[in-house]
């Protein structure tokens, strides 16, 4: 190709001269004076027939193929003349901006590179560079629209080469190139071809950040044009999955020196970083297809920030999948089909992103029906054997979402082994996911309450005291769901395993009302309310009072009810409370000392043995050296109750017949005087009322 007149033969950078100046320079070298007729007629007149360019066949072929420098072929003068004619005619058409002349120029531009028999990409790059140099000098209106029509006509015949040329001209970002992308997007005849080429360019630029950034920015500019997203029909799911995967790759990669800073959504102006450009392209893709609610849900849930985070990307993918299930289900089947091959990809970013989408899309029943239940369960169970905790976590989430589909899970026993086994994981994400999946199973119409009660009996109590806040809150919530589903059997005395589990958990639930974790405390309150409803205690008001106020009276009534209704479990209640006296959390030590004092106060002397009382007295004595004064005061008051109970046990027993006679009303209080109740100072660990948390005035406030 005759590169000299287009490129470095003039001694300047490619595209530095406008087409008109280029034509004038060529004619001056040939000893000609560019006349007005050579540049077209006055505005308002059409182009004369004699100004039509030479046909493509008349343009001589060239034998020079090296674009690095000026062409030294002997036929260069003939080639320069042909290029001069083409440049002059192009400049004339752009100046006149007539529709017929522009179309004729577009036809000449699109057919000339093929007729010359030279490297096509280099010729198209030269033509596009010339147009880019010409656009800034053109006035707004008809001249500029004419130049854009020329580019669209060129892209219709050579979409791949035009896209590559524009991407090369977009590094660094060029205002003229940025203006041409939306113009291509508005042309319904070429926007689909250009989008496909950008899609393939984005895939081919893996590992080359600057080139991928240019393709992503161009994609976002095109998709932002109204109506352009319709051109993605047929490859919309593929494009969406590619953009989300690219965010995962960017989140894991190391930012190169000199690359733009990270863009925050609160900042105004166009985004600058690669990740922010990808997010904007993804938003434009969703919004243009009627998924505005998906974008809104992601913003409200913080999904976009999670997508660009290295450790939170998969959480963002799950949020995006949930939002699409709720508000953009028309693309779920195509997305599901596109991600299946990537589940076995050797690339971690592609595989994990596809896994997160797979687990999230199982919330959609129509999508889950695309595969047989056996295939889905086999895949999810296989993930449980993966050494990577993230893969096991995604598998558990998938099992939980699958449990929501009533028609899919016909045999709960196939899910339980994996879910119950995950309760012993060291990663809190896995335990939370397993507890959430079990909760979804319990919400099914015919949930296996008895089976789950028996299986959770040895596992759930230790999770109520787990050191991880989220695990404690989830475990307490699962217990509440279990009680709510089995309340019918509990009222009539059935549900033996569930009843045993509830009685075993009462002390932890009462103490967790003082949990430093707000989620765990609120979850304990909700679960105790479910227990009160199922077992007909009539203590709902007292439990709410204890949860939000420092009320020893309400706590005393609760302990009295428990001791009177479950006398055989009183030693167990005392032993469980004793274990919390050694808790590293100061509020729990104080709550355990207070609860222990009221339980002992309402316990009959014959219900506990002397060894247990001695052990309680010893542990309460050790709290006398606690660094918190409130704990010391509570331990002292409770130790007095233990001493009073031990003294009552030491009294000689009356004969059985005499005890039966004294049991009549009005006589019992003469035989055994009541022990005085414990008195505790106000709690320093909890507000007097939940109203105070919102800054409102409480009792006694002016």
mmCIF file of C-alpha atoms in Angstrom, residues 169-521:
data_model
loop_
_atom_site.group_PDB
_atom_site.id
_atom_site.type_symbol
_atom_site.label_atom_id
_atom_site.label_comp_id
_atom_site.label_asym_id
_atom_site.label_seq_id
_atom_site.Cartn_x
_atom_site.Cartn_y
_atom_site.Cartn_z
ATOM 1 C CA UNK A 169 -7.091 5.096 17.776
ATOM 2 C CA UNK A 170 -8.724 4.991 21.223
ATOM 3 C CA UNK A 171 -5.390 4.451 22.984
ATOM 4 C CA UNK A 172 -5.097 6.865 24.654
ATOM 5 C CA UNK A 173 -8.774 7.907 24.715
ATOM 6 C CA UNK A 174 -9.623 10.130 21.781
ATOM 7 C CA UNK A 175 -12.621 12.464 21.722
ATOM 8 C CA UNK A 176 -13.219 11.952 18.020
ATOM 9 C CA UNK A 177 -13.146 8.158 18.421
ATOM 10 C CA UNK A 178 -15.495 8.386 21.403
ATOM 11 C CA UNK A 179 -17.925 10.352 19.220
ATOM 12 C CA UNK A 180 -17.850 7.758 16.463
ATOM 13 C CA UNK A 181 -18.913 4.819 18.673
ATOM 14 C CA UNK A 182 -22.368 6.247 19.497
ATOM 15 C CA UNK A 183 -22.841 7.133 15.832
ATOM 16 C CA UNK A 184 -22.213 3.511 14.883
ATOM 17 C CA UNK A 185 -24.601 2.452 17.635
ATOM 18 C CA UNK A 186 -27.445 4.539 16.162
ATOM 19 C CA UNK A 187 -27.096 2.921 12.751
ATOM 20 C CA UNK A 188 -29.348 -0.136 12.876
ATOM 21 C CA UNK A 189 -27.610 -1.639 9.839
ATOM 22 C CA UNK A 190 -24.163 -1.875 11.409
ATOM 23 C CA UNK A 191 -24.537 -1.726 15.217
ATOM 24 C CA UNK A 192 -25.067 -5.485 15.544
ATOM 25 C CA UNK A 193 -21.918 -6.256 13.524
ATOM 26 C CA UNK A 194 -19.867 -3.746 15.473
ATOM 27 C CA UNK A 195 -21.076 -5.128 18.826
ATOM 28 C CA UNK A 196 -20.142 -8.651 17.779
ATOM 29 C CA UNK A 197 -16.675 -7.480 16.792
ATOM 30 C CA UNK A 198 -16.291 -5.667 20.115
ATOM 31 C CA UNK A 199 -17.339 -8.839 21.905
ATOM 32 C CA UNK A 200 -14.669 -10.864 20.139
ATOM 33 C CA UNK A 201 -12.131 -8.094 20.606
ATOM 34 C CA UNK A 202 -12.862 -8.169 24.335
ATOM 35 C CA UNK A 203 -12.273 -11.909 24.468
ATOM 36 C CA UNK A 204 -9.095 -11.680 22.393
ATOM 37 C CA UNK A 205 -7.591 -8.969 24.608
ATOM 38 C CA UNK A 206 -7.394 -11.190 27.709
ATOM 39 C CA UNK A 207 -4.232 -10.264 29.558
ATOM 40 C CA UNK A 208 -3.752 -6.944 27.702
ATOM 41 C CA UNK A 209 -5.309 -4.379 29.992
ATOM 42 C CA UNK A 210 -5.117 -1.263 27.810
ATOM 43 C CA UNK A 211 -6.643 -2.921 24.741
ATOM 44 C CA UNK A 212 -9.359 -4.526 26.844
ATOM 45 C CA UNK A 213 -10.064 -1.156 28.481
ATOM 46 C CA UNK A 214 -10.547 0.474 25.077
ATOM 47 C CA UNK A 215 -12.952 -2.291 24.004
ATOM 48 C CA UNK A 216 -14.882 -2.080 27.274
ATOM 49 C CA UNK A 217 -15.213 1.697 27.073
ATOM 50 C CA UNK A 218 -16.398 1.463 23.454
ATOM 51 C CA UNK A 219 -18.903 -1.214 24.423
ATOM 52 C CA UNK A 220 -20.299 0.954 27.207
ATOM 53 C CA UNK A 221 -20.627 3.978 24.905
ATOM 54 C CA UNK A 222 -22.522 1.955 22.331
ATOM 55 C CA UNK A 223 -24.828 0.215 24.804
ATOM 56 C CA UNK A 224 -25.689 3.550 26.417
ATOM 57 C CA UNK A 225 -27.458 4.607 23.199
ATOM 58 C CA UNK A 226 -31.170 3.940 23.388
ATOM 59 C CA UNK A 227 -32.241 0.939 21.334
ATOM 60 C CA UNK A 228 -28.766 -0.468 20.768
ATOM 61 C CA UNK A 229 -29.153 -3.309 23.279
ATOM 62 C CA UNK A 230 -31.711 -4.863 20.947
ATOM 63 C CA UNK A 231 -28.848 -5.583 18.547
ATOM 64 C CA UNK A 232 -27.345 -7.958 21.128
ATOM 65 C CA UNK A 233 -30.144 -10.462 20.620
ATOM 66 C CA UNK A 234 -28.545 -13.836 20.173
ATOM 67 C CA UNK A 235 -25.431 -13.109 22.236
ATOM 68 C CA UNK A 236 -26.850 -11.061 25.166
ATOM 69 C CA UNK A 237 -26.216 -13.804 27.800
ATOM 70 C CA UNK A 238 -22.730 -14.399 26.442
ATOM 71 C CA UNK A 239 -21.917 -10.683 26.647
ATOM 72 C CA UNK A 240 -23.306 -10.351 30.178
ATOM 73 C CA UNK A 241 -21.341 -13.355 31.416
ATOM 74 C CA UNK A 242 -18.190 -12.032 29.765
ATOM 75 C CA UNK A 243 -18.492 -8.637 31.470
ATOM 76 C CA UNK A 244 -19.098 -10.177 34.902
ATOM 77 C CA UNK A 245 -16.164 -12.555 34.437
ATOM 78 C CA UNK A 246 -13.974 -9.637 33.394
ATOM 79 C CA UNK A 247 -14.801 -7.930 36.696
ATOM 80 C CA UNK A 248 -13.608 -11.047 38.534
ATOM 81 C CA UNK A 249 -10.362 -11.041 36.554
ATOM 82 C CA UNK A 250 -9.817 -7.353 37.262
ATOM 83 C CA UNK A 251 -10.563 -7.832 40.961
ATOM 84 C CA UNK A 252 -7.977 -10.592 41.238
ATOM 85 C CA UNK A 253 -5.341 -8.866 39.126
ATOM 86 C CA UNK A 254 -2.747 -6.379 40.271
ATOM 87 C CA UNK A 255 -3.258 -2.848 39.032
ATOM 88 C CA UNK A 256 -0.465 -1.786 36.745
ATOM 89 C CA UNK A 257 1.589 1.306 37.662
ATOM 90 C CA UNK A 258 0.152 4.424 36.116
ATOM 91 C CA UNK A 259 -3.289 2.915 35.547
ATOM 92 C CA UNK A 260 -6.251 5.133 36.467
ATOM 93 C CA UNK A 261 -7.389 5.254 40.049
ATOM 94 C CA UNK A 262 -10.380 3.289 41.249
ATOM 95 C CA UNK A 263 -13.644 5.063 40.552
ATOM 96 C CA UNK A 264 -16.269 5.460 43.256
ATOM 97 C CA UNK A 265 -19.973 5.426 42.363
ATOM 98 C CA UNK A 266 -20.487 8.678 44.283
ATOM 99 C CA UNK A 267 -18.038 10.554 42.065
ATOM 100 C CA UNK A 268 -19.375 12.592 39.205
ATOM 101 C CA UNK A 269 -18.159 12.480 35.652
ATOM 102 C CA UNK A 270 -17.229 9.576 33.407
ATOM 103 C CA UNK A 271 -15.540 6.526 34.921
ATOM 104 C CA UNK A 272 -11.824 6.132 34.396
ATOM 105 C CA UNK A 273 -10.744 2.743 35.708
ATOM 106 C CA UNK A 274 -11.220 -0.496 33.836
ATOM 107 C CA UNK A 275 -13.491 -1.971 36.505
ATOM 108 C CA UNK A 276 -15.737 1.094 36.574
ATOM 109 C CA UNK A 277 -16.003 1.069 32.768
ATOM 110 C CA UNK A 278 -17.040 -2.579 32.925
ATOM 111 C CA UNK A 279 -19.657 -1.813 35.584
ATOM 112 C CA UNK A 280 -21.069 1.018 33.468
ATOM 113 C CA UNK A 281 -21.211 -1.237 30.411
ATOM 114 C CA UNK A 282 -23.014 -3.878 32.477
ATOM 115 C CA UNK A 283 -25.494 -1.308 33.768
ATOM 116 C CA UNK A 284 -26.155 -0.059 30.234
ATOM 117 C CA UNK A 285 -26.678 -3.622 29.018
ATOM 118 C CA UNK A 286 -29.221 -4.343 31.753
ATOM 119 C CA UNK A 287 -30.998 -0.988 31.565
ATOM 120 C CA UNK A 288 -31.339 -1.050 27.790
ATOM 121 C CA UNK A 289 -33.054 -4.418 27.947
ATOM 122 C CA UNK A 290 -35.671 -3.397 30.516
ATOM 123 C CA UNK A 291 -33.668 -4.439 33.550
ATOM 124 C CA UNK A 292 -33.692 -1.095 35.335
ATOM 125 C CA UNK A 293 -35.022 -2.785 38.468
ATOM 126 C CA UNK A 294 -32.013 -5.131 38.426
ATOM 127 C CA UNK A 295 -29.693 -2.123 38.452
ATOM 128 C CA UNK A 296 -31.690 -0.512 41.261
ATOM 129 C CA UNK A 297 -31.660 -3.677 43.392
ATOM 130 C CA UNK A 298 -27.924 -4.013 42.928
ATOM 131 C CA UNK A 299 -27.372 -0.413 44.006
ATOM 132 C CA UNK A 300 -29.552 -0.769 47.100
ATOM 133 C CA UNK A 301 -27.860 -4.015 48.160
ATOM 134 C CA UNK A 302 -24.327 -2.775 47.445
ATOM 135 C CA UNK A 303 -23.967 -5.329 44.672
ATOM 136 C CA UNK A 304 -21.839 -3.199 42.364
ATOM 137 C CA UNK A 305 -19.246 -2.575 45.064
ATOM 138 C CA UNK A 306 -19.176 -6.276 45.817
ATOM 139 C CA UNK A 307 -18.665 -7.141 42.154
ATOM 140 C CA UNK A 308 -15.453 -5.100 41.944
ATOM 141 C CA UNK A 309 -14.034 -6.431 45.229
ATOM 142 C CA UNK A 310 -11.465 -9.196 45.242
ATOM 143 C CA UNK A 311 -13.045 -10.980 48.228
ATOM 144 C CA UNK A 312 -16.679 -10.047 47.595
ATOM 145 C CA UNK A 313 -17.036 -10.583 43.844
ATOM 146 C CA UNK A 314 -18.914 -13.878 44.150
ATOM 147 C CA UNK A 315 -21.330 -12.301 46.638
ATOM 148 C CA UNK A 316 -22.008 -9.646 44.007
ATOM 149 C CA UNK A 317 -22.632 -12.338 41.393
ATOM 150 C CA UNK A 318 -25.138 -14.028 43.704
ATOM 151 C CA UNK A 319 -26.915 -10.700 44.248
ATOM 152 C CA UNK A 320 -27.007 -10.101 40.499
ATOM 153 C CA UNK A 321 -28.435 -13.573 39.885
ATOM 154 C CA UNK A 322 -31.122 -13.026 42.537
ATOM 155 C CA UNK A 323 -32.057 -9.648 41.051
ATOM 156 C CA UNK A 324 -32.300 -11.149 37.568
ATOM 157 C CA UNK A 325 -34.459 -14.005 38.835
ATOM 158 C CA UNK A 326 -36.833 -11.434 40.319
ATOM 159 C CA UNK A 327 -36.869 -8.793 37.574
ATOM 160 C CA UNK A 328 -35.239 -10.073 34.343
ATOM 161 C CA UNK A 329 -36.166 -13.720 33.984
ATOM 162 C CA UNK A 330 -36.436 -13.597 30.168
ATOM 163 C CA UNK A 331 -32.673 -14.106 29.794
ATOM 164 C CA UNK A 332 -32.193 -16.745 32.488
ATOM 165 C CA UNK A 333 -32.395 -19.756 30.210
ATOM 166 C CA UNK A 334 -29.851 -18.373 27.781
ATOM 167 C CA UNK A 335 -27.549 -17.369 30.623
ATOM 168 C CA UNK A 336 -27.911 -20.798 32.236
ATOM 169 C CA UNK A 337 -27.024 -22.513 28.944
ATOM 170 C CA UNK A 338 -23.990 -20.269 28.397
ATOM 171 C CA UNK A 339 -22.506 -20.838 31.831
ATOM 172 C CA UNK A 340 -22.720 -24.642 31.811
ATOM 173 C CA UNK A 341 -19.561 -25.116 29.664
ATOM 174 C CA UNK A 342 -17.632 -22.721 31.908
ATOM 175 C CA UNK A 343 -18.288 -24.826 35.016
ATOM 176 C CA UNK A 344 -15.353 -27.003 33.929
ATOM 177 C CA UNK A 345 -13.118 -24.177 32.747
ATOM 178 C CA UNK A 346 -9.465 -24.400 33.835
ATOM 179 C CA UNK A 347 -9.504 -20.651 34.499
ATOM 180 C CA UNK A 348 -10.508 -20.017 38.124
ATOM 181 C CA UNK A 349 -12.209 -16.690 37.446
ATOM 182 C CA UNK A 350 -14.418 -18.122 34.712
ATOM 183 C CA UNK A 351 -15.202 -21.280 36.664
ATOM 184 C CA UNK A 352 -16.028 -19.587 39.979
ATOM 185 C CA UNK A 353 -18.131 -16.881 38.324
ATOM 186 C CA UNK A 354 -20.086 -19.551 36.439
ATOM 187 C CA UNK A 355 -20.528 -21.542 39.661
ATOM 188 C CA UNK A 356 -21.907 -18.501 41.476
ATOM 189 C CA UNK A 357 -24.356 -17.843 38.644
ATOM 190 C CA UNK A 358 -25.324 -21.519 38.582
ATOM 191 C CA UNK A 359 -26.074 -21.556 42.311
ATOM 192 C CA UNK A 360 -27.971 -18.266 42.170
ATOM 193 C CA UNK A 361 -30.108 -19.150 39.140
ATOM 194 C CA UNK A 362 -31.374 -22.299 40.873
ATOM 195 C CA UNK A 363 -33.788 -19.962 42.669
ATOM 196 C CA UNK A 364 -35.764 -19.872 39.429
ATOM 197 C CA UNK A 365 -37.960 -22.933 39.032
ATOM 198 C CA UNK A 366 -38.177 -22.753 35.222
ATOM 199 C CA UNK A 367 -34.406 -22.445 35.015
ATOM 200 C CA UNK A 368 -33.794 -25.323 37.437
ATOM 201 C CA UNK A 369 -36.050 -27.535 35.314
ATOM 202 C CA UNK A 370 -33.645 -27.231 32.385
ATOM 203 C CA UNK A 371 -31.592 -30.008 33.985
ATOM 204 C CA UNK A 372 -32.725 -33.190 35.659
ATOM 205 C CA UNK A 373 -32.747 -33.201 39.443
ATOM 206 C CA UNK A 374 -30.217 -36.025 39.529
ATOM 207 C CA UNK A 375 -27.764 -34.046 37.378
ATOM 208 C CA UNK A 376 -28.028 -30.927 39.554
ATOM 209 C CA UNK A 377 -27.699 -32.830 42.827
ATOM 210 C CA UNK A 378 -24.751 -34.828 41.545
ATOM 211 C CA UNK A 379 -22.955 -31.642 40.518
ATOM 212 C CA UNK A 380 -23.662 -29.861 43.804
ATOM 213 C CA UNK A 381 -22.606 -32.859 45.885
ATOM 214 C CA UNK A 382 -19.410 -33.102 43.855
ATOM 215 C CA UNK A 383 -18.611 -29.533 44.822
ATOM 216 C CA UNK A 384 -18.775 -30.578 48.490
ATOM 217 C CA UNK A 385 -15.705 -32.731 47.957
ATOM 218 C CA UNK A 386 -13.646 -29.900 46.476
ATOM 219 C CA UNK A 387 -10.638 -28.817 48.584
ATOM 220 C CA UNK A 388 -11.468 -25.154 47.923
ATOM 221 C CA UNK A 389 -13.824 -23.790 50.641
ATOM 222 C CA UNK A 390 -15.328 -21.306 48.174
ATOM 223 C CA UNK A 391 -16.510 -24.119 45.915
ATOM 224 C CA UNK A 392 -18.069 -25.961 48.868
ATOM 225 C CA UNK A 393 -19.772 -22.730 49.932
ATOM 226 C CA UNK A 394 -21.300 -22.227 46.491
ATOM 227 C CA UNK A 395 -22.470 -25.841 46.493
ATOM 228 C CA UNK A 396 -24.268 -25.350 49.804
ATOM 229 C CA UNK A 397 -25.927 -22.195 48.514
ATOM 230 C CA UNK A 398 -27.060 -24.109 45.455
ATOM 231 C CA UNK A 399 -28.561 -26.836 47.639
ATOM 232 C CA UNK A 400 -30.401 -24.192 49.630
ATOM 233 C CA UNK A 401 -31.812 -22.563 46.504
ATOM 234 C CA UNK A 402 -32.771 -25.952 45.126
ATOM 235 C CA UNK A 403 -34.696 -26.642 48.320
ATOM 236 C CA UNK A 404 -37.029 -23.767 47.434
ATOM 237 C CA UNK A 405 -38.254 -25.614 44.348
ATOM 238 C CA UNK A 406 -40.907 -27.950 45.680
ATOM 239 C CA UNK A 407 -41.070 -29.950 42.497
ATOM 240 C CA UNK A 408 -37.340 -30.574 42.402
ATOM 241 C CA UNK A 409 -36.476 -31.940 45.835
ATOM 242 C CA UNK A 410 -38.516 -35.099 46.297
ATOM 243 C CA UNK A 411 -36.161 -36.835 48.706
ATOM 244 C CA UNK A 412 -34.845 -34.681 51.527
ATOM 245 C CA UNK A 413 -32.561 -37.490 52.647
ATOM 246 C CA UNK A 414 -30.423 -36.818 49.579
ATOM 247 C CA UNK A 415 -29.729 -33.275 50.753
ATOM 248 C CA UNK A 416 -29.308 -33.783 54.485
ATOM 249 C CA UNK A 417 -25.901 -35.532 54.573
ATOM 250 C CA UNK A 418 -24.154 -32.651 52.818
ATOM 251 C CA UNK A 419 -25.978 -29.968 54.821
ATOM 252 C CA UNK A 420 -25.446 -31.608 58.204
ATOM 253 C CA UNK A 421 -21.819 -32.343 57.432
ATOM 254 C CA UNK A 422 -21.175 -28.685 56.677
ATOM 255 C CA UNK A 423 -22.234 -27.691 60.211
ATOM 256 C CA UNK A 424 -18.803 -28.796 61.399
ATOM 257 C CA UNK A 425 -16.874 -26.634 58.911
ATOM 258 C CA UNK A 426 -14.386 -24.096 60.171
ATOM 259 C CA UNK A 427 -15.387 -21.472 57.592
ATOM 260 C CA UNK A 428 -18.307 -19.374 58.837
ATOM 261 C CA UNK A 429 -19.611 -18.929 55.282
ATOM 262 C CA UNK A 430 -20.138 -22.661 54.912
ATOM 263 C CA UNK A 431 -21.914 -23.033 58.264
ATOM 264 C CA UNK A 432 -24.175 -20.051 57.524
ATOM 265 C CA UNK A 433 -25.020 -21.469 54.103
ATOM 266 C CA UNK A 434 -25.853 -24.891 55.566
ATOM 267 C CA UNK A 435 -28.046 -23.367 58.283
ATOM 268 C CA UNK A 436 -29.815 -21.246 55.681
ATOM 269 C CA UNK A 437 -30.457 -24.277 53.475
ATOM 270 C CA UNK A 438 -31.878 -26.233 56.415
ATOM 271 C CA UNK A 439 -34.151 -23.299 57.189
ATOM 272 C CA UNK A 440 -35.451 -23.346 53.615
ATOM 273 C CA UNK A 441 -36.153 -27.045 53.907
ATOM 274 C CA UNK A 442 -38.229 -26.383 57.015
ATOM 275 C CA UNK A 443 -40.321 -23.821 55.158
ATOM 276 C CA UNK A 444 -41.577 -26.444 52.703
ATOM 277 C CA UNK A 445 -45.211 -27.581 53.130
ATOM 278 C CA UNK A 446 -44.334 -31.093 54.330
ATOM 279 C CA UNK A 447 -41.062 -30.454 56.068
ATOM 280 C CA UNK A 448 -39.519 -33.408 57.960
ATOM 281 C CA UNK A 449 -39.654 -31.748 61.391
ATOM 282 C CA UNK A 450 -39.144 -34.931 63.377
ATOM 283 C CA UNK A 451 -36.207 -36.081 61.239
ATOM 284 C CA UNK A 452 -34.495 -32.701 61.432
ATOM 285 C CA UNK A 453 -35.125 -32.449 65.180
ATOM 286 C CA UNK A 454 -33.408 -35.784 65.734
ATOM 287 C CA UNK A 455 -30.492 -34.902 63.432
ATOM 288 C CA UNK A 456 -29.986 -31.398 64.833
ATOM 289 C CA UNK A 457 -30.276 -32.468 68.482
ATOM 290 C CA UNK A 458 -26.565 -33.245 68.963
ATOM 291 C CA UNK A 459 -25.357 -30.497 66.594
ATOM 292 C CA UNK A 460 -27.404 -27.345 67.138
ATOM 293 C CA UNK A 461 -26.770 -26.637 70.879
ATOM 294 C CA UNK A 462 -23.032 -26.163 70.402
ATOM 295 C CA UNK A 463 -23.707 -23.739 67.544
ATOM 296 C CA UNK A 464 -25.797 -21.580 69.871
ATOM 297 C CA UNK A 465 -22.550 -20.774 71.721
ATOM 298 C CA UNK A 466 -20.324 -20.536 68.642
ATOM 299 C CA UNK A 467 -17.675 -17.827 68.768
ATOM 300 C CA UNK A 468 -18.754 -16.472 65.346
ATOM 301 C CA UNK A 469 -21.574 -13.949 65.588
ATOM 302 C CA UNK A 470 -23.203 -14.843 62.277
ATOM 303 C CA UNK A 471 -23.207 -18.559 63.102
ATOM 304 C CA UNK A 472 -24.845 -17.943 66.504
ATOM 305 C CA UNK A 473 -27.556 -15.786 64.986
ATOM 306 C CA UNK A 474 -28.262 -18.283 62.183
ATOM 307 C CA UNK A 475 -28.358 -21.262 64.559
ATOM 308 C CA UNK A 476 -30.785 -19.509 66.920
ATOM 309 C CA UNK A 477 -32.976 -18.546 63.980
ATOM 310 C CA UNK A 478 -33.021 -22.132 62.693
ATOM 311 C CA UNK A 479 -34.171 -23.334 66.122
ATOM 312 C CA UNK A 480 -37.006 -20.805 66.037
ATOM 313 C CA UNK A 481 -38.079 -21.992 62.592
ATOM 314 C CA UNK A 482 -37.996 -25.596 63.798
ATOM 315 C CA UNK A 483 -40.186 -24.747 66.808
ATOM 316 C CA UNK A 484 -42.654 -22.825 64.666
ATOM 317 C CA UNK A 485 -43.091 -25.731 62.249
ATOM 318 C CA UNK A 486 -43.484 -28.257 65.093
ATOM 319 C CA UNK A 487 -45.630 -26.203 67.463
ATOM 320 C CA UNK A 488 -48.727 -28.329 66.843
ATOM 321 C CA UNK A 489 -47.038 -31.462 68.159
ATOM 322 C CA UNK A 490 -45.401 -29.618 71.053
ATOM 323 C CA UNK A 491 -48.771 -28.414 72.348
ATOM 324 C CA UNK A 492 -50.168 -31.949 72.671
ATOM 325 C CA UNK A 493 -47.018 -33.443 74.162
ATOM 326 C CA UNK A 494 -45.593 -34.992 71.014
ATOM 327 C CA UNK A 495 -42.352 -34.147 69.214
ATOM 328 C CA UNK A 496 -40.064 -35.846 71.727
ATOM 329 C CA UNK A 497 -36.760 -34.940 69.994
ATOM 330 C CA UNK A 498 -37.873 -31.350 69.416
ATOM 331 C CA UNK A 499 -39.110 -30.962 72.995
ATOM 332 C CA UNK A 500 -35.788 -32.227 74.295
ATOM 333 C CA UNK A 501 -33.917 -29.818 71.995
ATOM 334 C CA UNK A 502 -36.008 -26.854 73.176
ATOM 335 C CA UNK A 503 -35.475 -27.605 76.872
ATOM 336 C CA UNK A 504 -31.783 -28.054 76.231
ATOM 337 C CA UNK A 505 -31.623 -24.625 74.571
ATOM 338 C CA UNK A 506 -33.673 -22.507 76.983
ATOM 339 C CA UNK A 507 -30.767 -21.323 79.131
ATOM 340 C CA UNK A 508 -28.573 -20.316 76.130
ATOM 341 C CA UNK A 509 -31.539 -18.460 74.604
ATOM 342 C CA UNK A 510 -32.213 -16.512 77.802
ATOM 343 C CA UNK A 511 -28.572 -15.592 78.213
ATOM 344 C CA UNK A 512 -28.168 -14.656 74.547
ATOM 345 C CA UNK A 513 -30.682 -11.867 75.096
ATOM 346 C CA UNK A 514 -27.629 -10.075 76.496
ATOM 347 C CA UNK A 515 -25.424 -11.092 73.542
ATOM 348 C CA UNK A 516 -23.096 -8.291 72.361
ATOM 349 C CA UNK A 517 -24.119 -9.182 68.805
ATOM 350 C CA UNK A 518 -27.362 -7.382 67.957
ATOM 351 C CA UNK A 519 -28.338 -10.044 65.403
ATOM 352 C CA UNK A 520 -27.870 -12.870 67.906
ATOM 353 C CA UNK A 521 -29.833 -11.020 70.606
#
